[in-house]
Coordinates of C-alpha atoms and ligand atoms in Angstrom, one line a residue:
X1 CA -29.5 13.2 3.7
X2 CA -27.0 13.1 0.9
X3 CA -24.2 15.6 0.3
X4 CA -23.2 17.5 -3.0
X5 CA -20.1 19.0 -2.5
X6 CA -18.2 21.6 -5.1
X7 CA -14.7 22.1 -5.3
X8 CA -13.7 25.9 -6.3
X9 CA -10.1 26.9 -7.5
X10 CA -8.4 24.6 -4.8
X11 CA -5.1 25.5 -4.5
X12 CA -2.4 24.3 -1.6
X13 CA 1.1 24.6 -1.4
X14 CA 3.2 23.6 1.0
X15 CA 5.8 25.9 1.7
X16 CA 7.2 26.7 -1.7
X17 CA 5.8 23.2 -3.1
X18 CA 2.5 23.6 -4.9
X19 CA 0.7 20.8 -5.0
X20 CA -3.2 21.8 -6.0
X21 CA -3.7 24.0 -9.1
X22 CA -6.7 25.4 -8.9
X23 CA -8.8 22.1 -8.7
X24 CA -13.1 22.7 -9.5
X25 CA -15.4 20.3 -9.9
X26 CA -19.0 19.2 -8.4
X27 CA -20.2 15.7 -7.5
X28 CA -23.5 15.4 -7.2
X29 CA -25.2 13.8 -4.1
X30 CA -25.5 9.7 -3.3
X31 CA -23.1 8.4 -6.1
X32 CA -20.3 6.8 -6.0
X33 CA -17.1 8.4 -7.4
X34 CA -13.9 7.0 -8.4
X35 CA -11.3 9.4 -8.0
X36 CA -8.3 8.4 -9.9
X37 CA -4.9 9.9 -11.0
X38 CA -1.1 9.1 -10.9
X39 CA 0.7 8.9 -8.0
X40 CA 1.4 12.2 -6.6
X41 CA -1.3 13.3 -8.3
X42 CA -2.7 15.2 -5.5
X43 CA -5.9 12.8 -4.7
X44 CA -5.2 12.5 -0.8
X45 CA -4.4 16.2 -0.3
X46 CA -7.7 17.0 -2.2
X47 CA -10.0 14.6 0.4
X48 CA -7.8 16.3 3.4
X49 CA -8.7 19.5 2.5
X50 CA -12.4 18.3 2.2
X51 CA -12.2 16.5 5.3
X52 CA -11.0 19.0 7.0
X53 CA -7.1 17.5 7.8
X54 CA -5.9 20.1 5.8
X55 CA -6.8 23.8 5.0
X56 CA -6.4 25.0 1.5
X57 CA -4.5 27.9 0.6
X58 CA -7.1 29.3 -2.0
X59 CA -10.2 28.4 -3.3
X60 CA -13.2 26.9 -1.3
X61 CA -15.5 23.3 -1.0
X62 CA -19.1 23.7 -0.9
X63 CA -21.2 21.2 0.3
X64 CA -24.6 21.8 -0.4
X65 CA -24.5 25.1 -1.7
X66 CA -23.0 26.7 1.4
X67 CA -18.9 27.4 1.5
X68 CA -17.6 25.1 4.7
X69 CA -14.3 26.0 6.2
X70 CA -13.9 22.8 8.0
X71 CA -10.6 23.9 10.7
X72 CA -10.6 20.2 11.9
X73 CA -11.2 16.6 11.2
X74 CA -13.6 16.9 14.1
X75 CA -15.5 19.9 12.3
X76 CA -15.8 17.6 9.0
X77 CA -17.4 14.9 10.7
X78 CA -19.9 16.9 12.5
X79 CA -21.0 17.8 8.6
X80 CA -20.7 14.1 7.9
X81 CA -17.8 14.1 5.8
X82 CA -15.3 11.3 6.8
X83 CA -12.3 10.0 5.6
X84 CA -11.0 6.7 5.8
X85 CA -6.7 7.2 5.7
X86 CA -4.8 5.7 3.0
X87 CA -1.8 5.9 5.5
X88 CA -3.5 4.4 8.7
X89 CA -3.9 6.8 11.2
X90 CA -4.2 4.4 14.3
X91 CA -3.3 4.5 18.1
X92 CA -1.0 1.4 18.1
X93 CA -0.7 1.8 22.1
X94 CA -4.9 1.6 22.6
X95 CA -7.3 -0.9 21.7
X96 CA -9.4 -1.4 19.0
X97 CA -12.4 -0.6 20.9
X98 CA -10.4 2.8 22.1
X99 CA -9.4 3.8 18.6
X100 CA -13.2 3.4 17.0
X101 CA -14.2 5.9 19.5
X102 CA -11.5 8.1 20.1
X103 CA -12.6 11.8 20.2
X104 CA -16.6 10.4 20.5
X105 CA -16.0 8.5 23.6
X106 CA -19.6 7.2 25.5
X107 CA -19.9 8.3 28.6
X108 CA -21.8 7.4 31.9
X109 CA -21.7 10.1 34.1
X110 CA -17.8 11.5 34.3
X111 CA -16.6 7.8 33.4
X112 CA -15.7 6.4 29.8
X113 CA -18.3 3.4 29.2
X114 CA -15.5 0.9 28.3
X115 CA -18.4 -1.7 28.1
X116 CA -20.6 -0.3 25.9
X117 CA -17.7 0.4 23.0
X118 CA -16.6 -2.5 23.2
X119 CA -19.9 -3.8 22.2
X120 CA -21.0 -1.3 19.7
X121 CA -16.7 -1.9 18.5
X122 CA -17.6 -5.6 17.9
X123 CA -20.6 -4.6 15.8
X124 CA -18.9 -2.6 13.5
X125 CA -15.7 -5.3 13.1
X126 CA -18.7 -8.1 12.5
X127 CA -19.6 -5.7 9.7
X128 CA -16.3 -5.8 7.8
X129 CA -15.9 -9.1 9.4
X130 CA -12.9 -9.2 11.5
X131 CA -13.1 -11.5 14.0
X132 CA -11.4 -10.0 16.6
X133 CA -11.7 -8.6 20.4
X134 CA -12.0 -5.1 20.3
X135 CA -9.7 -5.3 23.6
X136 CA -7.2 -6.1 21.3
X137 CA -4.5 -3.6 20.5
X138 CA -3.9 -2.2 17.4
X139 CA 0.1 -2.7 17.5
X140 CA -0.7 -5.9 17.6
X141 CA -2.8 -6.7 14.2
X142 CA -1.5 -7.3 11.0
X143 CA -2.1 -4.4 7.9
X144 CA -4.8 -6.2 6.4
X145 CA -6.5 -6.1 10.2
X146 CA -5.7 -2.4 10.8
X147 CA -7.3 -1.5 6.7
X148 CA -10.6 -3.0 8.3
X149 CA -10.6 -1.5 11.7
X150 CA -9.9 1.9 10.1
X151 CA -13.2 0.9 7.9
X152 CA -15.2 -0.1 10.9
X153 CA -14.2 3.5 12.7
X154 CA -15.1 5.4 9.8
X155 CA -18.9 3.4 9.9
X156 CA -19.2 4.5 13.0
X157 CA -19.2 7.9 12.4
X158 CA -22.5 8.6 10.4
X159 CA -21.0 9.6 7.3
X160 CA -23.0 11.2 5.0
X161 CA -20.3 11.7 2.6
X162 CA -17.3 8.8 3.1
X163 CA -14.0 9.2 1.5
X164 CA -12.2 5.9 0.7
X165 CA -8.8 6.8 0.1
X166 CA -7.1 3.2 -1.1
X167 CA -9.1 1.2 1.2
X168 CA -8.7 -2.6 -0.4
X169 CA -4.4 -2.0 -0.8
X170 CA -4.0 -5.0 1.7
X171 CA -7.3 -7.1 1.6
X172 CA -8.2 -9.9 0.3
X173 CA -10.4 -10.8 -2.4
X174 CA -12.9 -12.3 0.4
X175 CA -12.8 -8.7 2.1
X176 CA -12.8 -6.8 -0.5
X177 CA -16.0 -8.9 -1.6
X178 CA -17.8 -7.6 1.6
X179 CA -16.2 -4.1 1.5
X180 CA -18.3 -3.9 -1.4
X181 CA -21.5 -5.1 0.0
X182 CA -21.2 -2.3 2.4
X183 CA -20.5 0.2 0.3
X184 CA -23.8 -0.8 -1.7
X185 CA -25.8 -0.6 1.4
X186 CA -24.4 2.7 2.7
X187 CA -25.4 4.0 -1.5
X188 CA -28.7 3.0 -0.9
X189 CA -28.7 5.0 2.4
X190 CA -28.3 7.6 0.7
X191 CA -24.7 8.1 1.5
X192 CA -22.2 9.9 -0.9
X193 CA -18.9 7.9 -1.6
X194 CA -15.7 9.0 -3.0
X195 CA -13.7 5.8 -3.6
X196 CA -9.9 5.9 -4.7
X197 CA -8.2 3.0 -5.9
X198 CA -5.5 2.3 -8.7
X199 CA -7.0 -1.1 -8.8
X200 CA -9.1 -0.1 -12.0
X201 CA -11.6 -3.1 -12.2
X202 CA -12.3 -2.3 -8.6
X203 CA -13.2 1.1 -10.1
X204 CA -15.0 -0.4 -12.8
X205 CA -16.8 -2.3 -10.9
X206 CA -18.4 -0.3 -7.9
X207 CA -18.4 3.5 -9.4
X208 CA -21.1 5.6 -11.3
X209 CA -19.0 7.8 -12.3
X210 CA -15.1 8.7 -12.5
X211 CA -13.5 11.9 -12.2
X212 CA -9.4 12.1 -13.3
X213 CA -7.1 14.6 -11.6
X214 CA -3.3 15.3 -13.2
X215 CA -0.8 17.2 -11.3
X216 CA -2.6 19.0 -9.3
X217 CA -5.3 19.6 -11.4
X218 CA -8.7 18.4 -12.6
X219 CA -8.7 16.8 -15.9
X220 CA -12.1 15.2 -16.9
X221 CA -15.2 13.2 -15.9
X222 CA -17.0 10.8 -17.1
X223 CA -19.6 7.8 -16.7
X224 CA -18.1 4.4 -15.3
X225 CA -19.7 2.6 -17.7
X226 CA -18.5 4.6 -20.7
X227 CA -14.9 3.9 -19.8
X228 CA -12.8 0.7 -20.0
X229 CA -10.0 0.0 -17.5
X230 CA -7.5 0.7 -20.5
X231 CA -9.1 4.2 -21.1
X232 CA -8.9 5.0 -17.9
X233 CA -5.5 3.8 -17.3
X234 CA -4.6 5.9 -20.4
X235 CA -6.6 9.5 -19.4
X236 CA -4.7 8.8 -15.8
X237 CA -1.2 8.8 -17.2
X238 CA -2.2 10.9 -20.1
X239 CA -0.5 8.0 -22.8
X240 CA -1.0 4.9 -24.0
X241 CA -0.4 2.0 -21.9
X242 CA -1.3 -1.3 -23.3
X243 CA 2.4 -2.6 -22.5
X244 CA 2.6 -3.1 -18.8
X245 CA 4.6 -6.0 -18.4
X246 CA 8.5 -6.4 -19.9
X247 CA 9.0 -9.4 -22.6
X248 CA 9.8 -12.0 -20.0
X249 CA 13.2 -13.3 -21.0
X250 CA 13.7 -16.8 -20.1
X251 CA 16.9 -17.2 -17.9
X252 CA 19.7 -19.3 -18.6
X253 CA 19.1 -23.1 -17.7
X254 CA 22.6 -23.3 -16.1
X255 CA 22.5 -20.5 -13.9
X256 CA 23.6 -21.3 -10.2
X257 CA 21.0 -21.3 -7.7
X258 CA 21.3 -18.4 -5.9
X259 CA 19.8 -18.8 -2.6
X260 CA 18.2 -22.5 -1.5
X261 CA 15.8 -22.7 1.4
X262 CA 15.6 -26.4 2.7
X263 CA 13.1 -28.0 5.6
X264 CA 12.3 -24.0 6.7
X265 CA 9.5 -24.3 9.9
X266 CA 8.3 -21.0 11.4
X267 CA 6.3 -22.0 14.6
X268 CA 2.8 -21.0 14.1
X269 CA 3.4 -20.4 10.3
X270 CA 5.1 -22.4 7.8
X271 CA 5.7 -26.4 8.1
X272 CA 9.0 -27.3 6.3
X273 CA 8.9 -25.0 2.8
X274 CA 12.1 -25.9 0.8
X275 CA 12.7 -24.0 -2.5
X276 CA 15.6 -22.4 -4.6
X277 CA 15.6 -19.6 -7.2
X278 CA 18.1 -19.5 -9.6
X279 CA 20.4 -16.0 -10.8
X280 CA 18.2 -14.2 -12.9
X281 CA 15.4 -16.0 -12.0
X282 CA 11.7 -14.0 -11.3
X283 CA 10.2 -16.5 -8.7
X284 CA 7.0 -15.2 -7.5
X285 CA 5.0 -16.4 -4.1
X286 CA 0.9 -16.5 -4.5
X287 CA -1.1 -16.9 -1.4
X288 CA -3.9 -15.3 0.7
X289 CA -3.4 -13.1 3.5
X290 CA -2.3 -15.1 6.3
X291 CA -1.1 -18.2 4.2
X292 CA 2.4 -17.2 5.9
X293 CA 4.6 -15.7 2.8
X294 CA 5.7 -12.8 5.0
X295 CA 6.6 -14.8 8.1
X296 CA 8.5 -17.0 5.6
X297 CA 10.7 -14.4 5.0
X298 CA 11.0 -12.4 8.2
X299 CA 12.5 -16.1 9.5
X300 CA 14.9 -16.2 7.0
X301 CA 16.1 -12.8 7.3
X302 CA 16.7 -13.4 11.3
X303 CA 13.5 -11.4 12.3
X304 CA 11.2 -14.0 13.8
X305 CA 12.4 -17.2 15.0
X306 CA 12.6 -20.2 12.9
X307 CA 12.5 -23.7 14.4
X308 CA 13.9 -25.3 11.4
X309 CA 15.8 -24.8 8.2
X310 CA 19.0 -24.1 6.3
X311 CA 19.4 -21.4 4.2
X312 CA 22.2 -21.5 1.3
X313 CA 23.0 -18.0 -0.6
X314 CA 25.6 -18.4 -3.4
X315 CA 26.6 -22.2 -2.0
X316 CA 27.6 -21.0 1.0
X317 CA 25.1 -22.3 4.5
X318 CA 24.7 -19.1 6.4
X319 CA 22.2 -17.7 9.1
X320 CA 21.4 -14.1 9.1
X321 CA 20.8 -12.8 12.4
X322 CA 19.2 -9.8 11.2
X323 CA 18.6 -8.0 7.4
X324 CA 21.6 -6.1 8.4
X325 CA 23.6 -9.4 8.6
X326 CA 21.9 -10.9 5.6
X327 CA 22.5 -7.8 3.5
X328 CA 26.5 -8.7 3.9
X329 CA 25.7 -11.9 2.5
X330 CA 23.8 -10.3 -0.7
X331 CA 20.6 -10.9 0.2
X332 CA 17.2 -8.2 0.9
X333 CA 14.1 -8.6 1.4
X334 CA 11.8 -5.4 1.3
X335 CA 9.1 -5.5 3.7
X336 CA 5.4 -5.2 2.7
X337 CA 4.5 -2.2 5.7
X338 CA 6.3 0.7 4.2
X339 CA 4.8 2.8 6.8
X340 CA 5.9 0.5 9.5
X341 CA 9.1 -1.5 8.6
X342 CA 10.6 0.2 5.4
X343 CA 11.0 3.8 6.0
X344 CA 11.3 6.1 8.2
X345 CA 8.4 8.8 7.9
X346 CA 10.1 11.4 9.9
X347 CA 13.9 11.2 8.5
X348 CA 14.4 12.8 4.9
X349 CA 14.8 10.9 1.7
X350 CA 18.4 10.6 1.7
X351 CA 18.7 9.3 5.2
X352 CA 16.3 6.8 4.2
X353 CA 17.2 5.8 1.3
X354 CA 21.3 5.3 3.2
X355 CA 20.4 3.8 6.0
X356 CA 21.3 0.4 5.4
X357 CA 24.8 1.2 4.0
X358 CA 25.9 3.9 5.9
X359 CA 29.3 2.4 6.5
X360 CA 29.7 3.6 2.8
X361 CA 29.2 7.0 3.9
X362 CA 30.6 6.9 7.6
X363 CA 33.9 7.6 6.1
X364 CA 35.3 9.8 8.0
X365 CA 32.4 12.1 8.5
X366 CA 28.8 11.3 7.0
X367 CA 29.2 12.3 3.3
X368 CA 26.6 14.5 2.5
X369 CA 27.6 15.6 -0.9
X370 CA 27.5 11.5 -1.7
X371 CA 24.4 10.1 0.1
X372 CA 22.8 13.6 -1.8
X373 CA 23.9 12.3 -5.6
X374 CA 22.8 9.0 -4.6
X375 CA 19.1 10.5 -3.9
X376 CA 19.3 12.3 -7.0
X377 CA 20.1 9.0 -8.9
X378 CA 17.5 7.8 -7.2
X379 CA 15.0 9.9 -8.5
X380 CA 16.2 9.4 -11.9
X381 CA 15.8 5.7 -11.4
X382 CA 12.8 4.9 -10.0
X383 CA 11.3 8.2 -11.2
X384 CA 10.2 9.8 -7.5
X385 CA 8.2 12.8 -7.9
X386 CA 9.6 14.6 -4.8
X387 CA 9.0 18.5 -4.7
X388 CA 11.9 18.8 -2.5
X389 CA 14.8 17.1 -2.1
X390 CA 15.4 17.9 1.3
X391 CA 11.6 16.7 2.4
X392 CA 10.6 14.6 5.2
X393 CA 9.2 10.6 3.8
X394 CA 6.5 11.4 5.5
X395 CA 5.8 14.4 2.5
X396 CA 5.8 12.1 0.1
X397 CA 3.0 10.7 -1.6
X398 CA 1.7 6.6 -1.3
X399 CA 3.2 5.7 -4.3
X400 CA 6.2 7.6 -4.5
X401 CA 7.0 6.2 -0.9
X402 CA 6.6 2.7 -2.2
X403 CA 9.4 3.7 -4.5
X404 CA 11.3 5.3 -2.0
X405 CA 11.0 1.9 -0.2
X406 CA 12.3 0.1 -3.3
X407 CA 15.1 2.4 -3.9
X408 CA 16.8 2.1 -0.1
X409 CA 16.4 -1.6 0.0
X410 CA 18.4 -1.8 -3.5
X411 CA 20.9 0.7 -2.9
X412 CA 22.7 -2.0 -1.2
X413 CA 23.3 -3.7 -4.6
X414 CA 21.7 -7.1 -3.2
X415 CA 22.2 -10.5 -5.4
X416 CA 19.1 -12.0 -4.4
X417 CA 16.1 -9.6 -3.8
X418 CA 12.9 -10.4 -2.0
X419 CA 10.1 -8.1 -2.8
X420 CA 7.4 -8.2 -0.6
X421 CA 4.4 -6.5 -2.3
X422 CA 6.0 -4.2 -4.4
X423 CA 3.2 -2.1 -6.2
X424 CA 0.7 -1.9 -3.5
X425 CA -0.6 1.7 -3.6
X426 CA 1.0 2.5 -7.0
X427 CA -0.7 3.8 -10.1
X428 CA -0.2 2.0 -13.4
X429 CA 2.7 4.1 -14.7
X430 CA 4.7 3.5 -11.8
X431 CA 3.7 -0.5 -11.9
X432 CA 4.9 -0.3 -15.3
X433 CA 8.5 1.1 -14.1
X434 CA 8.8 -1.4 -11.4
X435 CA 8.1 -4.2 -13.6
X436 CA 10.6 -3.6 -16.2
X437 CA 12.9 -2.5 -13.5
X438 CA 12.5 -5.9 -11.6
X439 CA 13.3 -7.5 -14.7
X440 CA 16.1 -5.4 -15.7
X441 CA 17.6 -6.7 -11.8
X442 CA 16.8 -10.5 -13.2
X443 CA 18.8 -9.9 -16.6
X444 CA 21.8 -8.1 -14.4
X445 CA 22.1 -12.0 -13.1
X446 CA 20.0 -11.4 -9.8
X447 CA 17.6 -13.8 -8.7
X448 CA 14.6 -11.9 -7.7
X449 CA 11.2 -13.5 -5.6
X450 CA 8.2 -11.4 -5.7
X451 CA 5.4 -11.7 -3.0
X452 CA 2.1 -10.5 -4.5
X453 CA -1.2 -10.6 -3.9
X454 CA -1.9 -9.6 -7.7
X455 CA -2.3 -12.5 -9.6
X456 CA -1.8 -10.8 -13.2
X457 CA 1.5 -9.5 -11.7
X458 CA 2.5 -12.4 -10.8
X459 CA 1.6 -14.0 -14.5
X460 CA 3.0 -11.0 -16.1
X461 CA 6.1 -11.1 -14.4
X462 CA 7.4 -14.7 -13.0
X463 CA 8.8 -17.5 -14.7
X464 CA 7.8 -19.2 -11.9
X465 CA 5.0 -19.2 -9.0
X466 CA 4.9 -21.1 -5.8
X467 CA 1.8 -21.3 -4.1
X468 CA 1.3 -21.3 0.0
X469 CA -1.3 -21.8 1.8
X470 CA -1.9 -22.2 5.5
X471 CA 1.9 -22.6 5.8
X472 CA 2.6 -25.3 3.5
X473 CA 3.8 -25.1 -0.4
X474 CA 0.5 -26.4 -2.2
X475 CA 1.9 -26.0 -5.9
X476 CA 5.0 -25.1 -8.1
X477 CA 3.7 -23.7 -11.5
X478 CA 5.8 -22.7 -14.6
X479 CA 5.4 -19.8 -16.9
X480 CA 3.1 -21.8 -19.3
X481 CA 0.8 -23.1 -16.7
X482 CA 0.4 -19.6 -14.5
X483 CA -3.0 -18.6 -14.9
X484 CA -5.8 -17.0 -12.6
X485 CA -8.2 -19.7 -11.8
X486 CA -5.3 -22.1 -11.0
X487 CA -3.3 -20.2 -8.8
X488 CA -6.7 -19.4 -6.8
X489 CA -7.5 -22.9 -6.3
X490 CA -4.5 -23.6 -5.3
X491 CA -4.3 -20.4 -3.2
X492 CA -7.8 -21.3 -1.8
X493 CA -7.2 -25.2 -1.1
X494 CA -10.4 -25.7 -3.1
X495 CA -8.8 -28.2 -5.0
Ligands
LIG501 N1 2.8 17.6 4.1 C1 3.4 17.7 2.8 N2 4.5 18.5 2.6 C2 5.0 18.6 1.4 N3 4.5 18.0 0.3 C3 3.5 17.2 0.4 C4 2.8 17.0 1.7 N4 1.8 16.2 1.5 C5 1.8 15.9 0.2 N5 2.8 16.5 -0.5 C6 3.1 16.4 -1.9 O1 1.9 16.7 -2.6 C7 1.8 15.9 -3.8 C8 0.5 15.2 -3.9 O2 0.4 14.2 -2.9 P1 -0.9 13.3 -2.7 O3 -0.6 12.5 -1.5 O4 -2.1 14.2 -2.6 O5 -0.9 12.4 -4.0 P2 -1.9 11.2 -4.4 O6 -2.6 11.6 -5.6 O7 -2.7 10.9 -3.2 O8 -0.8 10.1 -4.7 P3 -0.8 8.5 -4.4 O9 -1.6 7.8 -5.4 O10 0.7 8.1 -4.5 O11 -1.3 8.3 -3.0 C9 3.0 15.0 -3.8 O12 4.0 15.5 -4.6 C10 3.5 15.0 -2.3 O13 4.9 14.9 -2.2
LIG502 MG1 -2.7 9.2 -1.9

């Protein structure tokens, strides 16, 4: 029942962008591969082609033996190849239920058989255990929620050949955990996975085998086990990189606080959090999913209502209505759904990356010439591999939209910067740039907070962690004291 598939001379371009070099390789049938490579890499545009979201401008896949020309995503699944999106690809306006089965609706006679996918719905969301009504609609879940519904569509579609393209980005450790237990049982159906991740012990730890893929081409293969995570961090970036994380340089004792949060409720979410971070201050935030770090700081930027608080931001008591509002007061906060909140797939980079100063380019016409030299510095900067400057965000590539994402919300030249999951979906060379550029903004004088659900980022990183959980603020730990199994137990509320 297992596929082998073979790639031969892939090539795609887009327009005059070429993306795929001529990429050939074979995987052999019921393993599990970890595909892995920088961001913009080409990974995703390789599994659309095979899973037939994409065509490819030369070359062909084989899947066992015999050339497919998959024309749909429909066509693909009918082999058994599925794909599970790294960018969701969800209904918001329909149900979970409706989503799961959309385009292999049951029928009974000429009507839809609501009841009976909603039942077979809630046994796939038991299996990657969300606890959830598949009445529910998807607008109205969080990320982490939509990941697993995604997930539980993709099981029930009889793959025979899954593609995993960053499926564990916004889970837990918990879910991840059972993610993992399934994607042992579907292996020992028989079931071919491809699984791509930048989280490299992930990779480590569920792959047989690894294959590496460069700009648009293939570069090598080899067995899991013959690899450590450094090795493959080095053959993805093609150089060395033992030095992720900047010397952390301790900030000045005296330095003002910058922004004070005192007695802040959130109904539903947080119970009276006080804190301050001080100029040039990394303060990080650990915390499950859920534990309410996000909704912290959606209340303080005027997006949700608080029921309590005051917020101080350079010793002045002020109330943002909205980011907009708090932006004028120096403060950002960079929201953890890129795809949702922080950009705008559909406008081109420089709109994006403008949009929340465009009074400095309103004058008298839109400047195009300026908000067109501030993309270019932009590249530079946060080193955005964009074929085309005059692309759509939606072009881009996971990562290099996460960057994207960085660059608009500090174009604005904020004092105090709130970074809410900041490397999700980017490879370990672009990690690398992000941390030494988020401590290059802390040695400018800026105070920066980092939400992460990386614990060794936040150790690398932050001279200081506060912990949430269920709302409340369980522990404050310094630099010396920031280590994994702490910040878990405090994370977990095991201790
Ligand atoms: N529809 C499109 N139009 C133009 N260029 C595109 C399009 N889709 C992808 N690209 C470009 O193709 C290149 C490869 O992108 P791809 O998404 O395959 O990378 P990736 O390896 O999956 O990266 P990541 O790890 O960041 O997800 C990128 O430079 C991207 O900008
Ligand atoms: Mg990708």
């Amino acid at each position: 029942m297992s596929l082998a598939i073979e790639f031969v001379g892939i090539r795609k371009a887009f327009g005059p962008v070429r993306v795929l070099h001529g990429v050939s390789f074979t995987l052999a049938p019921g393993k599990i591969y970890g595909l892995l490579g920088e961001n913009g890499a080409g990974k995703s545009t390789l599994m659309k082609i095979l899973s037939g979201y994409e065509q490819a401008s030369e070359g062909e896949v084989r899947i066992d033996g015999t050339a497919c020309h998959f024309r749909s995503s429909r066509d693909a699944e009918q082999a058994g190849v599925v794909l599970i999106h790294q960018e969701f690809n969800l209904a918001e306006h329909l149900t979970i239920a409706q989503n799961i089965f959309l385009g292999h609706e049951y029928k009974r006679g000429w009507l839809l058989d609501e009841r009976a996918m909603e039942k077979a719905s809630a046994l796939r969301l038991a299996d990657v255990g969300l606890r959830i009504s598949p009445t529910t609609l998807v607008r109205r879940l969080i990320v982490a929620e939509k990941q697993l519904v995604e997930i539980a569509k993709a099981l029930s579609r009889q793959a025979r050949l899954l593609i995993m393209d960053e499926p564990t980005a916004t889970l837990t450790p918990a879910e991840t955990e059972r993610l993992f237990a399934l994607i042992g049982k579907l292996k020992a159906d028989g079931v071919t996975i491809i699984y791509i991740s930048h989280k490299l012990d992930e990779v480590k730890a569920i792959t047989d085998e690894v294959v590496v893929m460069r700009d648009g081409r293939f570069v090598t293969r080899a067995a899991t086990a013959d690899l450590t995570r450094q090795q493959m961090a080095n053959l993805m970036v093609g150089r060395d990189m033992s030095d992720m994380f900047p010397p952390k340089l301790t900030p000045a004792r005296e330095a003002p606080v910058a922004m004070a949060i005192d007695g802040l409720s959130v109904p539903g979410w947080i119970d009276e959090l006080s804190f301050n971070v001080r100029a040039g201050e990394i303060l990080g935030f650990a915390g499950l999913v859920g534990a309410g770090r996000t909704e912290a700081f959606e209340a303080i930027m005027g997006l949700r209502p608080r029921s309590a608080g005051a917020l101080t931001l350079g010793g002045k008591k002020v109330q943002p209505r909205n980011p907009r509002d708090a932006m004028r007061h120096g403060l950002t906060y960079m929201p953890e759904d890129r795809k949702g909140k922080g950009l705008h797939i559909n406008l081109g980079l420089s709109d994006n990356l403008t949009l929340m100063t465009l009074e400095r380019y309103a004058t008298p016409l839109l400047n195009q010439r300026a908000e067109q030299e501030a993309l270019e510095q932009a590249v530079t900067i946060f080193g955005l591999k964009v074929g085309d400057l005059n692309a759509r965000a939606r072009m881009l590539s996971g990562g290099n939209q996460q960057k994207l994402v960085l660059a608009k919300f500090l174009h604005p030249d904020p004092r105090v910067i709130v970074l809410d999951e900041p490397t999700r979906g980017v490879d370990v060379g672009a990690k690398r740039d992000i941390y030494f550029l988020i401590q290059r903004l802390a040695a400018e004088g800026r105070a920066v907070i980092v939400i992460s659900s990386e614990l060794i980022e936040l150790i690398g990183l932050c001279h200081r962690v506060l912990v949430l959980r269920a709302g409340r603020l369980q522990a404050e730990l310094s630099a010396e004291k920031l280590n994994e199994e702490e910040l878990i137990t405090y994370a977990t509320g095991t201790r």
